[in-house]
Coordinates of C-alpha atoms and ligand atoms in Angstrom, one line a residue:
X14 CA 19.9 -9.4 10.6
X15 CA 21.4 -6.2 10.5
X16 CA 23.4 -4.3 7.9
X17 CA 26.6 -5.0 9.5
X18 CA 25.3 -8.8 9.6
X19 CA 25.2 -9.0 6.2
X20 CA 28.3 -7.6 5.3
X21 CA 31.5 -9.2 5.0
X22 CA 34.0 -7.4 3.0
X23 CA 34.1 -3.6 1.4
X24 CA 32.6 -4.9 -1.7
X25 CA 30.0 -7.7 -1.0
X26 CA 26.7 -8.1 1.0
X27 CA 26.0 -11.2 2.3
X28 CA 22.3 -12.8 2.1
X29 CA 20.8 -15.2 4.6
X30 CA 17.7 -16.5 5.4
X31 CA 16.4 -15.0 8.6
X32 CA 14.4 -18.2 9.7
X33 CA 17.6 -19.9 10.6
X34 CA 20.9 -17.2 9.7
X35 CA 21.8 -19.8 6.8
X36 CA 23.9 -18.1 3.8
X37 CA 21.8 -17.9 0.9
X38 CA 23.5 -15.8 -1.6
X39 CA 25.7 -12.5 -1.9
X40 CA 25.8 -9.4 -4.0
X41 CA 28.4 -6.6 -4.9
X42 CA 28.0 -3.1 -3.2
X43 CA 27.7 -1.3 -6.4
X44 CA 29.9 1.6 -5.8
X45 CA 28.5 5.6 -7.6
X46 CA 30.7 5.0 -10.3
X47 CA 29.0 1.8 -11.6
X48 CA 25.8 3.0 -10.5
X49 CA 26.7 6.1 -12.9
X50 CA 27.8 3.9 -15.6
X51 CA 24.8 1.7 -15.8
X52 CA 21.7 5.1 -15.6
X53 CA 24.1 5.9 -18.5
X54 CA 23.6 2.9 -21.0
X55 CA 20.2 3.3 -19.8
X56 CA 20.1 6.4 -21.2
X57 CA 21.6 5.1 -24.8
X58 CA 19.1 2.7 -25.0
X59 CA 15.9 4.4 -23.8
X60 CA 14.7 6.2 -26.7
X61 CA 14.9 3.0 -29.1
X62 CA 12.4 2.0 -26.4
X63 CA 10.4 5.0 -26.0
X64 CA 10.6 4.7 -30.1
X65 CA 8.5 1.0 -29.9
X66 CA 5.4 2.5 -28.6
X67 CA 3.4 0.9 -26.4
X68 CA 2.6 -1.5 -29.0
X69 CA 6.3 -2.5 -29.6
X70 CA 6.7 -3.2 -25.6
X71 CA 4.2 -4.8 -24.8
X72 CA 5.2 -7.7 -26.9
X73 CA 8.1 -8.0 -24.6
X74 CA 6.1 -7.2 -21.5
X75 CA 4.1 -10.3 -22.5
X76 CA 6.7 -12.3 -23.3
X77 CA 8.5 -11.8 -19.6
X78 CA 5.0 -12.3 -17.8
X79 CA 5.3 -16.3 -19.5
X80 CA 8.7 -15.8 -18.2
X81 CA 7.8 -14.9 -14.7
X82 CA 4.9 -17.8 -14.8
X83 CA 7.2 -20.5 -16.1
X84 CA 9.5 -19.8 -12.9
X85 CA 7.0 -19.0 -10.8
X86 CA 8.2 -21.3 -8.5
X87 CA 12.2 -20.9 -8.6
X88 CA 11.1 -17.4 -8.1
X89 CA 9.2 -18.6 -4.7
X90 CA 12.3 -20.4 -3.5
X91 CA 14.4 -17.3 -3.9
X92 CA 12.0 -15.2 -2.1
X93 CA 11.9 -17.6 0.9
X94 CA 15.3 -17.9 0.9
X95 CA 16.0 -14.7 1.5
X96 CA 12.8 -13.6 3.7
X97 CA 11.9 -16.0 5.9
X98 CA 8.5 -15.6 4.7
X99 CA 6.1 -18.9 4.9
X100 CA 5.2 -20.5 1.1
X101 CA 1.6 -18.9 1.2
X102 CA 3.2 -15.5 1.4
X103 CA 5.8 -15.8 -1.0
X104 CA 3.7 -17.8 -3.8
X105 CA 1.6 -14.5 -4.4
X106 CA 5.2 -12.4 -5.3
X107 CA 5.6 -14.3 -8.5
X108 CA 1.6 -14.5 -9.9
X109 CA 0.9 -11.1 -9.4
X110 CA 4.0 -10.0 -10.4
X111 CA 2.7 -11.6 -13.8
X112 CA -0.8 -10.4 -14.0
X113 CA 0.4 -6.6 -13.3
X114 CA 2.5 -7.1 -16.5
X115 CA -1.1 -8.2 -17.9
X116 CA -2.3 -5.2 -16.8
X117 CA 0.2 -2.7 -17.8
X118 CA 0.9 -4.4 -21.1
X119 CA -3.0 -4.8 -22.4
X120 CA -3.9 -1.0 -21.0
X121 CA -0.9 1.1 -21.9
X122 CA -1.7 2.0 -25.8
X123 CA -5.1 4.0 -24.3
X124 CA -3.6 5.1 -20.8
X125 CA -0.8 6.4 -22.8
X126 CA -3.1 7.6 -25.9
X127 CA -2.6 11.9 -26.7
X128 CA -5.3 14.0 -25.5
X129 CA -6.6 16.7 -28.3
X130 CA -9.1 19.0 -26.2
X131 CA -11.2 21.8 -27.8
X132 CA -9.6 25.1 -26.6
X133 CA -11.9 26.8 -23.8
X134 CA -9.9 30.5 -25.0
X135 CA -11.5 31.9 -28.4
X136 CA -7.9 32.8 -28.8
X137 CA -6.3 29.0 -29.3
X138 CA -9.2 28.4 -31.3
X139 CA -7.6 27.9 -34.6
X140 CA -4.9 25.7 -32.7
X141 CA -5.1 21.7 -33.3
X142 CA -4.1 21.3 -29.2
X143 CA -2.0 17.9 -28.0
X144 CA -0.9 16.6 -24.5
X145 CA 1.2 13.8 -25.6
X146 CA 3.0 11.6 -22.7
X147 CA 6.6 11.3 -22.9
X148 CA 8.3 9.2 -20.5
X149 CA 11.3 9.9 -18.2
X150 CA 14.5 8.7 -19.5
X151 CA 15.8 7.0 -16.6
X152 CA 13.5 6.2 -13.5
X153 CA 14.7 5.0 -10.1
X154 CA 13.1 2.3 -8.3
X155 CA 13.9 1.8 -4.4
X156 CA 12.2 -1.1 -3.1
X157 CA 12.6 -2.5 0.2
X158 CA 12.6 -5.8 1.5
X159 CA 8.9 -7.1 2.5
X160 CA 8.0 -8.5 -1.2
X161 CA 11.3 -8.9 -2.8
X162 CA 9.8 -9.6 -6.2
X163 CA 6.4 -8.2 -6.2
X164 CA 8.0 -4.7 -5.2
X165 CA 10.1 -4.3 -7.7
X166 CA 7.1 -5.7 -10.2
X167 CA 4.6 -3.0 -8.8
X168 CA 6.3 0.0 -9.8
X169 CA 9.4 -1.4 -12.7
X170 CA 6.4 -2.7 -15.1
X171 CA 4.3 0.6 -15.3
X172 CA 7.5 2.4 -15.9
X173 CA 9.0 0.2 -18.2
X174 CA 5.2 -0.1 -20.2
X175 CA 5.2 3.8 -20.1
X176 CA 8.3 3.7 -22.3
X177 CA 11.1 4.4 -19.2
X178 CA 14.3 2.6 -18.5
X179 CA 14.6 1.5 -15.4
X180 CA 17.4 1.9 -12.6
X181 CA 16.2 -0.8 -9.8
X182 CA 17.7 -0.7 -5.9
X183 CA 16.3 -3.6 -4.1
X184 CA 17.4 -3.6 -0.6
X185 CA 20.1 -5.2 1.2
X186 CA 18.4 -7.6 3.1
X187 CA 16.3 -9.3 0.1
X188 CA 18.5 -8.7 -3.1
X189 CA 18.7 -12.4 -4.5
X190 CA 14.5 -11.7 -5.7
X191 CA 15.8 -8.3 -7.8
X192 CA 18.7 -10.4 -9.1
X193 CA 16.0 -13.0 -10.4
X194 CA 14.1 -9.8 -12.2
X195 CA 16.4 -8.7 -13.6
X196 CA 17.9 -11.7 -15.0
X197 CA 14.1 -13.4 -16.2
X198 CA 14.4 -9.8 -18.5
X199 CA 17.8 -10.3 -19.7
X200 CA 17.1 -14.1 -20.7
X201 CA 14.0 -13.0 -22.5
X202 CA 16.6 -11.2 -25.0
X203 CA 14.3 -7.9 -24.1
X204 CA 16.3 -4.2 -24.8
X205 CA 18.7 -3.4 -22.3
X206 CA 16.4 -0.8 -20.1
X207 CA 16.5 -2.4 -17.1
X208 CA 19.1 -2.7 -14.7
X209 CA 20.1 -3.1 -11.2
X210 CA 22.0 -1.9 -8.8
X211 CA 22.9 -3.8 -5.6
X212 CA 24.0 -2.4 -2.4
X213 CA 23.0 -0.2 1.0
X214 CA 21.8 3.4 1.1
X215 CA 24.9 5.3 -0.6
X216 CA 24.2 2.6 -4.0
X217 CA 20.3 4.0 -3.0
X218 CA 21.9 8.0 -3.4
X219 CA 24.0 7.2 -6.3
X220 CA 20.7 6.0 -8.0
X221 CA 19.0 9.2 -7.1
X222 CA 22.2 11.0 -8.2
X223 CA 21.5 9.6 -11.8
X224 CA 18.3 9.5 -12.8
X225 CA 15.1 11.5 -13.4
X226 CA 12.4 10.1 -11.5
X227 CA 12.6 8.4 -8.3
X228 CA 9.8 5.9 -7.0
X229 CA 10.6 5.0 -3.5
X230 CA 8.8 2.7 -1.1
X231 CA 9.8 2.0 2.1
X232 CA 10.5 3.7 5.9
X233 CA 9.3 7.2 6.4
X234 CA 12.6 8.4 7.4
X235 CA 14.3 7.6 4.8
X236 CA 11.5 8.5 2.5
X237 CA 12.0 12.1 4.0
X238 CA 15.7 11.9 3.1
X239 CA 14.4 10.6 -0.5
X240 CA 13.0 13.9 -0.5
X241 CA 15.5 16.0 0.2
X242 CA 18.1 14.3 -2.0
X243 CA 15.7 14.3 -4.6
X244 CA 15.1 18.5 -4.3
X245 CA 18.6 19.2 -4.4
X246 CA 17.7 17.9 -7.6
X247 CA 14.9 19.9 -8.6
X248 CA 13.4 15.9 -9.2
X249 CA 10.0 14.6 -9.3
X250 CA 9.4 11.4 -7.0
X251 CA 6.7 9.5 -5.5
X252 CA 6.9 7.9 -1.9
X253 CA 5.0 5.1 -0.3
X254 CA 6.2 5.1 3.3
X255 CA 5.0 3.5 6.2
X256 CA 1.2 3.4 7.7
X257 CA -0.4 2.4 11.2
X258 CA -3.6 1.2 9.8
X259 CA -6.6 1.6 11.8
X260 CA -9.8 -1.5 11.8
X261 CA -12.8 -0.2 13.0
X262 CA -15.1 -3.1 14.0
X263 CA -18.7 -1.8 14.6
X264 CA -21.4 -3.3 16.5
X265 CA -23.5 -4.6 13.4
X266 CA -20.7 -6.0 11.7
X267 CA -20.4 -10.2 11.2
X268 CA -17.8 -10.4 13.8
X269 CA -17.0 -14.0 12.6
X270 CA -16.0 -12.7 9.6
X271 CA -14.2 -9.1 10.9
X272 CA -12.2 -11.8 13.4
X273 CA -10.9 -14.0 10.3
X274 CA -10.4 -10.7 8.0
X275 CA -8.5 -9.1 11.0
X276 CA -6.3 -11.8 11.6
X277 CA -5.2 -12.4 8.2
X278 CA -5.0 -8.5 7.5
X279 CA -2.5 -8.1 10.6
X280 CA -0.9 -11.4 10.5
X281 CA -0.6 -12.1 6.5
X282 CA 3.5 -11.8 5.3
X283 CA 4.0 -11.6 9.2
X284 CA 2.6 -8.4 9.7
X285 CA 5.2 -7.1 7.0
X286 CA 2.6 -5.3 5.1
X287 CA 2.5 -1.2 4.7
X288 CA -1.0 -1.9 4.5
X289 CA -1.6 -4.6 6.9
X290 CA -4.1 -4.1 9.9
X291 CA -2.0 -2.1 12.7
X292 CA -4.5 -1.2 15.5
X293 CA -7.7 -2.1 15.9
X294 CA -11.0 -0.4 17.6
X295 CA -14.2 -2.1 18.1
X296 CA -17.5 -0.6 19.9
X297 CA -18.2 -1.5 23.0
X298 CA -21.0 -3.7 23.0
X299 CA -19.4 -6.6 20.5
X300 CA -15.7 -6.1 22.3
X301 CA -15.5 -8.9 24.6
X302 CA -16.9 -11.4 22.0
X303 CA -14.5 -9.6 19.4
X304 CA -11.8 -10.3 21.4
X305 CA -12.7 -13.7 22.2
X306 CA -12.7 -14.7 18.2
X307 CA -9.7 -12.7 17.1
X308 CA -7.2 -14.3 20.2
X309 CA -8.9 -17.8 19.2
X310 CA -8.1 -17.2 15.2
X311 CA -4.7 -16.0 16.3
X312 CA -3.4 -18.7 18.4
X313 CA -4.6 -21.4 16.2
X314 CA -1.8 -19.9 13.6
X315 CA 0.8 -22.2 12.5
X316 CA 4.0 -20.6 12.8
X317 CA 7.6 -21.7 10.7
X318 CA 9.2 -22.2 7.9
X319 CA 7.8 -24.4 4.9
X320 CA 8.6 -25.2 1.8
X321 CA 6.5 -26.4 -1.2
X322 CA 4.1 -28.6 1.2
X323 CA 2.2 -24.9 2.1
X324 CA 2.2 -25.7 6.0
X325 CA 2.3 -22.6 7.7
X326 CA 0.3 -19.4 8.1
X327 CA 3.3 -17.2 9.6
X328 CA 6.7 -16.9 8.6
X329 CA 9.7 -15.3 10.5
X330 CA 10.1 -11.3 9.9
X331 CA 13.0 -10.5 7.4
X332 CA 15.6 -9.1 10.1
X333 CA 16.5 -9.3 13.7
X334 CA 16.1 -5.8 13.8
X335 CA 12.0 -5.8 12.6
X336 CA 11.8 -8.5 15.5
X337 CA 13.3 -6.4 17.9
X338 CA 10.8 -3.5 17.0
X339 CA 8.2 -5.7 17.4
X340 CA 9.5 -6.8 20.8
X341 CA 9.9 -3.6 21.8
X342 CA 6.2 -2.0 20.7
X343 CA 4.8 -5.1 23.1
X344 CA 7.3 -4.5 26.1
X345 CA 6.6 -1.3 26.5
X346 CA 2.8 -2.2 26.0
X347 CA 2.5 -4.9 29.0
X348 CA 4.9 -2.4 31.1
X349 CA 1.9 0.4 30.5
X350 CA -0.4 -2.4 31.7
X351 CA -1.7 -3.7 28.4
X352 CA -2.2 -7.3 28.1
X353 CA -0.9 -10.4 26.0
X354 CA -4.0 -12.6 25.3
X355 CA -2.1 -14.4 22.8
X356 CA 1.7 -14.8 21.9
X357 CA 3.5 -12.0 22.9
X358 CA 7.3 -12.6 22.4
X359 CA 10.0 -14.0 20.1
X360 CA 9.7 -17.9 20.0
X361 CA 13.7 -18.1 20.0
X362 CA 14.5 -19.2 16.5
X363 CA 15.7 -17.1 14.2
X364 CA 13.6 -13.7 13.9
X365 CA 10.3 -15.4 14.6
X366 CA 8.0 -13.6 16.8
X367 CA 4.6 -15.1 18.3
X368 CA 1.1 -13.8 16.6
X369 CA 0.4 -11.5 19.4
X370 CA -3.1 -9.8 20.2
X371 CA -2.9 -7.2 22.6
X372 CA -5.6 -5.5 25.5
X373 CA -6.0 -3.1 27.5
X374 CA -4.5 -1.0 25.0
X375 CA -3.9 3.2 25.2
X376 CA -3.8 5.6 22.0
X377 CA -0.5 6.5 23.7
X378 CA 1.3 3.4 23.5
X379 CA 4.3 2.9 20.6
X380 CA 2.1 0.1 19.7
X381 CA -0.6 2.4 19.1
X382 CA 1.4 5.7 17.9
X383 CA 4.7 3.6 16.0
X384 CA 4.6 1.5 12.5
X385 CA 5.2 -2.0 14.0
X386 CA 5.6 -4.0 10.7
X387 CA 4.9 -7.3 12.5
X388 CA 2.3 -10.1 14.1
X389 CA 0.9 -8.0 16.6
X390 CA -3.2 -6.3 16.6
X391 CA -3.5 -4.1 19.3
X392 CA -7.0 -4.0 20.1
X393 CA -8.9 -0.6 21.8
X394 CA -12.8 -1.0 23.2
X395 CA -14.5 2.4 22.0
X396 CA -18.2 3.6 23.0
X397 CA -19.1 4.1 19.8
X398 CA -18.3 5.2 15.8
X399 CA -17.2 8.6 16.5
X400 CA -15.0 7.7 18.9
X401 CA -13.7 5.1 16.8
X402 CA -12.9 7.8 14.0
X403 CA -11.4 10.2 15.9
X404 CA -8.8 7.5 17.4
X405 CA -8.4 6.6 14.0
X406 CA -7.1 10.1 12.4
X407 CA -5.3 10.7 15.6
X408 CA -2.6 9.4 13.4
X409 CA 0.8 10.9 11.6
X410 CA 0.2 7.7 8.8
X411 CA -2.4 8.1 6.4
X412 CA -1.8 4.9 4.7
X413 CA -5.3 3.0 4.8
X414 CA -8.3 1.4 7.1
X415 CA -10.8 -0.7 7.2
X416 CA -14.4 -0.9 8.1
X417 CA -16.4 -3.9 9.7
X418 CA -20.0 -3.1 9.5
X419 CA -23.5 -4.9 8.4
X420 CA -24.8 -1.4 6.3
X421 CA -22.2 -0.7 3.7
X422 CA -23.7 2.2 3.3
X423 CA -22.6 3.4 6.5
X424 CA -19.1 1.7 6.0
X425 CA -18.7 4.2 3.1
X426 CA -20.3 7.4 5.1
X427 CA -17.2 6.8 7.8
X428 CA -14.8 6.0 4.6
X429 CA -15.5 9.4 3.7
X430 CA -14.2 10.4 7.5
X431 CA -11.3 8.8 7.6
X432 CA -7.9 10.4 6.8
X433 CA -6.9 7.8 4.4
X434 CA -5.6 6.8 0.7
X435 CA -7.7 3.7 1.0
X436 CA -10.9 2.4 2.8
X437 CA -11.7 -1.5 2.5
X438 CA -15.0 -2.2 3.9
X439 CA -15.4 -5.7 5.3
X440 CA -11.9 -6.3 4.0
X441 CA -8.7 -5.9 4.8
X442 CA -5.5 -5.2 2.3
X443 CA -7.9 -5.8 -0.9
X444 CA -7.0 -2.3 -2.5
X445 CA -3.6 -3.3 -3.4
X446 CA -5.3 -5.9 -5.9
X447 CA -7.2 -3.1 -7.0
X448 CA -5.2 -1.8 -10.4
X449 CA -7.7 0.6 -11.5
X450 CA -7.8 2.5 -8.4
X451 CA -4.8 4.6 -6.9
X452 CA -2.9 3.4 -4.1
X453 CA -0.8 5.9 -2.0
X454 CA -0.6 7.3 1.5
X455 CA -1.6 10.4 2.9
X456 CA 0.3 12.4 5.7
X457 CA 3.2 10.6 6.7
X458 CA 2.3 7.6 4.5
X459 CA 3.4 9.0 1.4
X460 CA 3.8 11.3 -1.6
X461 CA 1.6 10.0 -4.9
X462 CA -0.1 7.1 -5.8
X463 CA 0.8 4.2 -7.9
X464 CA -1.3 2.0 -10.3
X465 CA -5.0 3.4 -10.1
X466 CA -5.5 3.0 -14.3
X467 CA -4.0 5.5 -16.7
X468 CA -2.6 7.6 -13.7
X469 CA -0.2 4.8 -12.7
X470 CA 1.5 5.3 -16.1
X471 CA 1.4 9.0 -16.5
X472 CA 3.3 9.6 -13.4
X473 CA 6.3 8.3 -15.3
X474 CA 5.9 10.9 -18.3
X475 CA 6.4 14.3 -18.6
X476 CA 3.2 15.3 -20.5
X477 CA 4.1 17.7 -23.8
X478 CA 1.8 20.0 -24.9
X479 CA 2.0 20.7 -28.6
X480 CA -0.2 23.5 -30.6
X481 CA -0.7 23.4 -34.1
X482 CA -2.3 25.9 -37.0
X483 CA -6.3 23.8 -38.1
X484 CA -6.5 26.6 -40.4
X485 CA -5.1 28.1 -43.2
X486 CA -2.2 30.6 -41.7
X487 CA -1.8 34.4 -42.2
X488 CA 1.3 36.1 -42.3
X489 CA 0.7 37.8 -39.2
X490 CA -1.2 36.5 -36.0
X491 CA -3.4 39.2 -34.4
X492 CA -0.6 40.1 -31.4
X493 CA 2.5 39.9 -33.7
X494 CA 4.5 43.2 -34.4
X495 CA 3.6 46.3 -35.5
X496 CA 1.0 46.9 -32.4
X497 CA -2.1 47.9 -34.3
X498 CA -4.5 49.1 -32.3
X499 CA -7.8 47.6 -33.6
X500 CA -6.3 44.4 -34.5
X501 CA -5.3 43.8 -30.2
X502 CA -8.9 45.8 -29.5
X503 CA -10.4 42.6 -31.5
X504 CA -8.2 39.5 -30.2
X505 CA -8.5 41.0 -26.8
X506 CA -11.9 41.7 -27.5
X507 CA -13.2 38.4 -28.1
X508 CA -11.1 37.0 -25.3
X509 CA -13.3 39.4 -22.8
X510 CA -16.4 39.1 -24.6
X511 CA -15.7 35.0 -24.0
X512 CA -14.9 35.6 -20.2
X513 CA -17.8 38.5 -19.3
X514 CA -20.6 37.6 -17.2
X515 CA -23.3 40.6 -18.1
X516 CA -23.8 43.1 -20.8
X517 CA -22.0 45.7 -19.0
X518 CA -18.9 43.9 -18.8
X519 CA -19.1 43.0 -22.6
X520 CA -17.0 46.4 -23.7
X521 CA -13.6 45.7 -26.2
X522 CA -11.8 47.6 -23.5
X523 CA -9.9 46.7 -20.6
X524 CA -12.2 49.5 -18.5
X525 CA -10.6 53.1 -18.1
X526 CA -8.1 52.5 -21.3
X527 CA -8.0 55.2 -24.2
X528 CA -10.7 54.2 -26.7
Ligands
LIG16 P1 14.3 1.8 4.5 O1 13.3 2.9 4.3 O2 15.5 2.2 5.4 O3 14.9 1.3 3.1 C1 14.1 1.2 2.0 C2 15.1 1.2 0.7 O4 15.7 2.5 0.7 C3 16.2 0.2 0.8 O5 16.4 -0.3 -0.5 C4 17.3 1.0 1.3 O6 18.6 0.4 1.0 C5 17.2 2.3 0.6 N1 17.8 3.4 1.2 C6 18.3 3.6 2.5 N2 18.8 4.8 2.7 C7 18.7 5.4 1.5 C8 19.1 6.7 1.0 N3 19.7 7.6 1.8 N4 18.9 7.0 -0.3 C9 18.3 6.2 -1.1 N5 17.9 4.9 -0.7 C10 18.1 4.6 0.5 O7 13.6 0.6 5.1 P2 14.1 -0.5 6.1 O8 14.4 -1.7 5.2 O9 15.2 -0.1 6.9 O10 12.8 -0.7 7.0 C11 12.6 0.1 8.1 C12 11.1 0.3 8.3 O11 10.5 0.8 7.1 C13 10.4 -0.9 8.7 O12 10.5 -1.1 10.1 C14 9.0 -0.5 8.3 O13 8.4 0.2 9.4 C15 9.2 0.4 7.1 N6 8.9 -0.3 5.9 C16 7.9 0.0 5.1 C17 7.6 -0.6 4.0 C18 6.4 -0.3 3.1 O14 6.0 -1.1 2.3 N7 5.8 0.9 3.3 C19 8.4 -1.7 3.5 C20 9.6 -1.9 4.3 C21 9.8 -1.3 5.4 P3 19.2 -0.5 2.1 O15 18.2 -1.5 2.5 O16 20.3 -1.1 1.4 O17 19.6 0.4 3.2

């Protein structure tokens, strides 16, 4: 499906399931003006919520998690409905949805707890310091359409928990999930501080346009355009764009296990996955039987839709046009000489496309060099770890790896090489379970992190630094008016005699001033 495909009038976007191009649902294009009217009630209501603490919301951040568990699987359907995705794949969006609202809910009163540090300068000395966090008023979300629930959950709850409002733009091709998220908050009678707005990219600027903080996940080009808008605005924002994530399978790893863990880390949500397995490189002496166990896992992959009964592994990619990349990336592959050893082209329904593993692989190759986003693991024979790294960083994405070796040790000495936000050793995707650590790209792949403990929260607040007298006050502070000679000689004095390394340096004196 494209966006023209789903649109049928000036003021409505039309959903349909891309398994089989049957309506599911439709939307309104929200036009700048609603979008405007909406960051604005946000705005009325956000410091009653700011004013709750994290105490005060995480009452109702509790009380939508049993919300989001007792519809867990209405929620499912919708997802499906809308993505295509097999019931595996969509049964996660809901449960961890839930247990990020767990997360955010239980940790937010210490993550969000003021700092009071010593002062390191004699001169703040008699100050009582405070960082206190103060949320943004109004933060935009732009999620995009591989986990129609989950996204918005991943970056809406932290916000929320850190005392935000919330301005959510799902994308076009998997609103119905966002409609569901929204609503399970409005039925739970929670304040009105999240909203949504539906609709294509202009809906996406009009959010921009309105708020104070944008998190953005999706493509890198329009991430880059994210950017921009968001300088205009002198705003912060945090990106999480698009990755070509590197395996590197060494000769001492269990290859039974790097087979099953690279096939599901490539294949799982159909390869729709910023940090699914992209590309993979294996040392030469384990290649060939590598290769043999991988194509084997792969073509034993059930591929279609299901529906409760759980029996598929791979679901159809959520538009035409992500199933025409992926045809592309493997045309232009086998016309370079690569090979198919399994799958290899769309299966003619819907946007399927076959679990492909391809050989005879180059670095140069779109499927090597270009985010796919779909079933395919390109696979490259290197001589040894070295190589293996340097094909690795030879990379514009920055998103994450992984490492498939027998001495973990070594697994974390080549994490350390690898020009990543995330290294999973003998795993593949398990850092985005991961709360306490941060998840975010480097290079290409991003701007920030998300979740990663009390960070994950913090980026939503403006930290406020507040000094206060610990002591009894004089009239006059040392530097106030009239200039008096010995009382700047002393402050000033103290200050240098704090910061001089040596005797000689110890003088009241800035050196060569009148004495
Ligand atoms: P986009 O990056 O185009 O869209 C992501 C979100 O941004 C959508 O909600 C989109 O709205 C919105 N948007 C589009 N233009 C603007 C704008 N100018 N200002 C603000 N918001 C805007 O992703 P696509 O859906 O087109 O996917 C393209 C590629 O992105 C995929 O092939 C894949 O490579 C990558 N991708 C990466 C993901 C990740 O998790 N890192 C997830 C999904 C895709 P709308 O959809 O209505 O245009």
């Amino acid at each position: 499906m494209t966006a023209t495909e789903h649109k049928t009038d000036a003021s409505t976007i039309v959903v349909r399931n891309p398994a089989d191009g049957h309506v599911v649902g439709a939307v309104p294009i929200e036009t700048s003006d609603t979008v405007a009217a909406k960051a604005r009630e946000l705005r009325l209501f956000q410091p009653q919520w700011e004013a709750l603490g994290p105490r005060g919301r995480k009452r109702w951040l509790l009380k939508y998690q049993d919300w989001v568990l007792d519809n867990a699987e209405r929620i499912i359907d919708v997802v499906q409905s809308e993505t295509g995705k097999t019931r595996a794949d969509a049964s996660g969006e809901p449960t961890v949805t839930a247990s990020l609202l767990d997360y955010w809910a239980r940790h937010a009163e210490r993550f969000l707890a003021d700092e009071q540090p010593r002062s390191f300068n004699p001169l703040a000395m008699t100050k009582k310091l405070t960082t206190t966090y103060r949320p943004y008023p109004v933060v935009g979300v732009i999620t995009p359409w591989n986990f129609p629930f989950l996204m918005p959950g991943l970056d809406t709850i932290p916000a929320l928990a850190a005392g935000a409002a919330v301005l959510l733009k799902p994308s076009e091709v998997t609103p119905l999930s966002a409609v569901e998220f929204v609503h399970g908050w409005t039925e739970i009678g929670a304040p009105p501080v999240l909203a949504l707005a539906t609709g294509y990219g202009d809906t996406g600027a009009a959010v921009i346009a309105n708020v104070d903080f944008v998190q953005f996940t999706g493509s890198t080009a329009t991430g880059k355009k994210v950017a921009v808008a968001c300088a205009e605005r002198l705003l912060p924002y945090s990106l999480e764009l698009g990755g070509k994530d590197p395996a590197l399978v060494l000769a001492d790893a269990d290859l039974e296990r790097a087979a099953n863990g690279i096939a599901w880390g490539g294949m799982y949500n159909a390869g729709q996955v910023c940090v699914s397995v992209e590309r993979v490189y294996v040392e030469a002496p384990v290649y060939d039987e590598f290769v043999a166990k991988l194509t084997e896992n792969v073509r034993r992959l059930r591929q279609g839709q299901d529906d409760r009964n759980f029996k598929f592994d791979v679901g159809a990619l959520a538009t035409s046009k992500q199933r025409d990349i992926v045809q592309r990336h493997v045309d232009e592959a086998v016309a370079a000489g690569a090979r198919a050893v399994t799958g290899g082209k769309p299966t003619g329904t819907g946007t399927f496309f076959e679990p492909t593993v391809l050989v005879d692989v180059d670095q140069s190759m779109s499927c090597m060099t270009e985010e796919t986003f779909g079933p395919t693991l390109p696979v490259v024979k290197v001589a040894d770890e070295d190589e293996a790294i340097r094909l690795a960083n030879d990379s514009v994405y920055g998103l994450s790896a992984t490492v498939w070796t027998g001495d973990k040790d070594r697994g974390e000495r080549i994490a350390r090489r690898l020009d990543v936000g995330a290294v999973n050793i003998n795993d593949a995707i398990s850092n985005a379970f991961a709360y306490d650590i941060p998840m975010g790209g480097w290079k290409h792949s991003g701007v920030g992190t998300r979740m990663g403990g009390a960070a994950g929260l913090l980026k939503y607040c403006r930290p406020q630094a507040i000094t206060a007298p610990r002591v009894p006050t004089p009239t006059k502070e040392l530097l106030w008016y009239p200039v008096s000679s010995r009382r700047v000689k002393f402050a000033l004095g103290l200050l240098r005699a704090s910061a001089a390394r040596g005797v000689r340096r110890l003088g009241i004196a800035p050196k060569g001033a009148a004495r």
